[in-house]
Tab-separated table of C-alpha atoms in Angstrom:
chain	number	residue	atom	x	y	z
R	29	PRO	CA	88.304	-174.515	70.219
R	30	TRP	CA	89.167	-171.122	68.564
R	31	CYS	CA	87.155	-171.492	65.537
R	32	ILE	CA	84.574	-168.317	64.937
R	33	PRO	CA	81.040	-169.967	64.378
R	34	PRO	CA	78.942	-168.044	61.657
R	35	THR	CA	76.424	-166.811	64.444
R	36	LEU	CA	79.478	-164.734	65.954
R	37	TYR	CA	80.487	-163.131	62.359
R	38	PRO	CA	78.470	-159.953	63.534
R	39	SER	CA	80.245	-159.848	66.698
R	40	SER	CA	83.838	-160.505	64.980
R	41	SER	CA	83.066	-157.572	62.690
R	42	GLN	CA	82.111	-155.584	66.081
R	43	VAL	CA	85.505	-156.337	67.606
R	44	LEU	CA	87.551	-155.325	64.501
R	45	THR	CA	85.870	-151.958	64.397
R	46	ALA	CA	85.992	-151.601	68.139
R	47	ASP	CA	82.253	-150.805	68.437
R	48	GLY	CA	81.323	-151.458	71.940
R	49	TRP	CA	83.340	-155.039	71.861
R	50	ALA	CA	84.845	-154.701	75.123
R	51	THR	CA	81.458	-154.409	77.222
R	52	THR	CA	79.251	-156.527	74.857
R	53	ILE	CA	81.985	-159.491	73.776
R	54	VAL	CA	84.908	-159.638	75.872
R	55	ARG	CA	83.651	-158.964	79.232
R	56	PRO	CA	80.915	-161.805	79.118
R	57	MET	CA	83.638	-164.211	77.590
R	58	LEU	CA	86.061	-163.420	80.446
R	59	GLU	CA	83.226	-164.075	82.998
R	60	HIS	CA	82.266	-167.357	81.375
R	61	HIS	CA	85.719	-168.782	80.811
R	62	GLY	CA	87.572	-167.217	83.499
R	63	ASP	CA	91.014	-167.480	81.765
R	64	THR	CA	91.774	-163.839	80.914
R	65	THR	CA	95.172	-164.832	79.258
R	66	THR	CA	93.623	-167.048	76.461
R	67	VAL	CA	90.653	-164.777	75.628
R	68	SER	CA	93.295	-161.867	75.632
R	69	VAL	CA	95.938	-163.425	73.314
R	70	PHE	CA	92.659	-164.517	71.043
R	71	PHE	CA	91.298	-161.089	70.891
R	72	VAL	CA	94.849	-159.374	70.547
R	73	SER	CA	95.761	-161.604	67.720
R	74	TYR	CA	92.288	-161.522	66.038
R	75	ILE	CA	92.598	-157.936	65.987
R	76	LEU	CA	96.233	-157.819	64.721
R	77	ILE	CA	95.587	-160.528	61.897
R	78	VAL	CA	92.307	-159.199	60.621
R	79	GLY	CA	93.336	-155.551	60.822
R	80	THR	CA	96.437	-156.215	58.830
R	81	PHE	CA	94.701	-158.263	56.241
R	82	LEU	CA	92.051	-155.478	55.836
R	83	ILE	CA	94.560	-152.620	55.678
R	84	ASN	CA	96.359	-154.348	53.134
R	85	VAL	CA	93.245	-154.901	51.330
R	86	VAL	CA	92.219	-151.252	51.479
R	87	ILE	CA	95.550	-150.093	50.532
R	88	ALA	CA	95.670	-152.560	47.441
R	89	VAL	CA	92.202	-151.072	46.154
R	90	LEU	CA	93.353	-147.495	46.735
R	91	LEU	CA	96.712	-148.157	44.839
R	92	ASP	CA	94.799	-149.875	41.910
R	93	GLU	CA	92.325	-146.905	41.485
R	94	PHE	CA	95.149	-144.374	41.787
R	95	VAL	CA	97.382	-146.339	39.092
R	96	GLY	CA	94.143	-146.532	37.027
R	97	ALA	CA	93.510	-142.825	37.276
R	98	VAL	CA	97.173	-141.977	36.547
R	99	GLN	CA	97.023	-144.147	33.446
R	100	GLU	CA	93.617	-142.613	32.392
R	101	ASP	CA	95.194	-139.134	32.834
R	102	LYS	CA	98.352	-140.055	30.626
R	103	MET	CA	95.979	-141.681	27.933
R	104	HIS	CA	93.856	-138.160	27.984
R	105	ILE	CA	97.157	-135.948	27.573
R	106	TYR	CA	98.348	-138.271	24.929
R	107	ARG	CA	95.149	-138.177	22.952
R	108	GLU	CA	95.128	-134.371	23.378
R	109	LYS	CA	98.747	-134.120	21.927
R	110	GLU	CA	97.916	-136.298	19.219
R	111	LEU	CA	94.602	-134.284	18.244
R	112	ALA	CA	96.840	-131.052	18.694
R	113	LYS	CA	99.575	-132.668	16.181
R	114	ARG	CA	96.728	-133.694	13.759
R	115	GLU	CA	95.225	-130.066	13.954
R	116	ALA	CA	98.791	-128.278	13.417
R	117	TYR	CA	99.382	-130.461	10.396
R	118	LYS	CA	96.078	-129.927	9.019
R	119	LYS	CA	96.576	-126.264	9.403
R	120	HIS	CA	100.184	-126.145	7.983
R	121	ALA	CA	100.561	-128.864	5.465
R	122	GLY	CA	97.174	-127.546	3.508
R	123	ALA	CA	99.328	-124.991	1.573
R	124	LEU	CA	101.134	-127.559	-0.456
R	125	ASP	CA	98.358	-129.982	-0.734
R	126	PRO	CA	96.930	-128.833	-4.024
R	127	LEU	CA	100.352	-128.539	-5.679
R	128	LEU	CA	101.486	-131.661	-4.477
R	129	GLU	CA	98.197	-133.255	-5.671
R	130	THR	CA	98.785	-132.119	-9.182
R	131	LEU	CA	102.304	-133.400	-9.149
R	132	VAL	CA	101.634	-136.933	-7.709
R	133	HIS	CA	99.485	-138.229	-10.615
R	134	PHE	CA	102.057	-138.397	-13.288
R	135	ASN	CA	102.590	-141.253	-15.855
R	136	THR	CA	106.363	-140.828	-16.790
R	137	SER	CA	109.280	-138.726	-15.858
R	138	ARG	CA	108.741	-136.369	-18.771
R	139	ASP	CA	105.041	-135.936	-17.779
R	140	LEU	CA	106.361	-134.939	-14.305
R	141	SER	CA	109.074	-132.460	-15.730
R	142	ASP	CA	106.169	-130.979	-17.845
R	143	ARG	CA	103.719	-130.395	-15.016
R	144	ILE	CA	106.712	-128.977	-12.766
R	145	LYS	CA	107.530	-126.552	-15.501
R	146	GLU	CA	103.906	-125.509	-16.201
R	147	ILE	CA	103.535	-124.875	-12.518
R	148	PHE	CA	106.682	-122.800	-12.391
R	149	GLN	CA	105.723	-120.721	-15.262
R	150	VAL	CA	102.276	-119.993	-13.599
R	151	MET	CA	104.049	-118.883	-10.565
R	152	ASP	CA	106.792	-116.786	-12.409
R	153	GLU	CA	104.641	-113.495	-12.694
R	154	ASP	CA	107.336	-111.501	-13.902
R	155	MET	CA	108.525	-114.104	-16.230
R	156	ASN	CA	112.274	-113.702	-15.539
R	157	GLY	CA	112.795	-117.455	-15.135
R	158	ARG	CA	113.240	-117.283	-11.380
R	159	LEU	CA	110.729	-117.613	-8.558
R	160	SER	CA	111.133	-115.028	-5.781
R	161	ILE	CA	110.097	-115.656	-2.202
R	162	SER	CA	106.961	-113.013	-2.747
R	163	GLU	CA	106.272	-114.940	-5.987
R	164	LEU	CA	106.282	-118.417	-4.274
R	165	ARG	CA	104.373	-117.142	-1.149
R	166	GLN	CA	101.638	-115.768	-3.488
R	167	GLY	CA	101.550	-118.770	-5.911
R	168	LEU	CA	100.929	-121.155	-2.794
């Protein structure tokens, strides 16, 4: 007996939103049925149950959007940090790259030693057999 027929769906949404439901829906039902307790229990339970359900749905949607936005912000910050690291690496690691490129392609340990000696001799400008900090900076 308390099943809501499909023709009353607009009326049920009117009750839930409290859009003139007291004058257009409840009063005619009270006049027609005459039993105020049953009608009152029905509408109060309807509003509580459906209202609670809709509030939970709205909160779930809002929380989902909030969590998604926070995760997106975290990913954006992570990408920016990674990009900054790469840029810093490119900026600072570039000084040794040509030197390392010549040393990496060796055939034997003797070949590697010869390449290191050659680089050392080129960088040792005053030919004293030692590299000073200024000679190392200038050579790089």
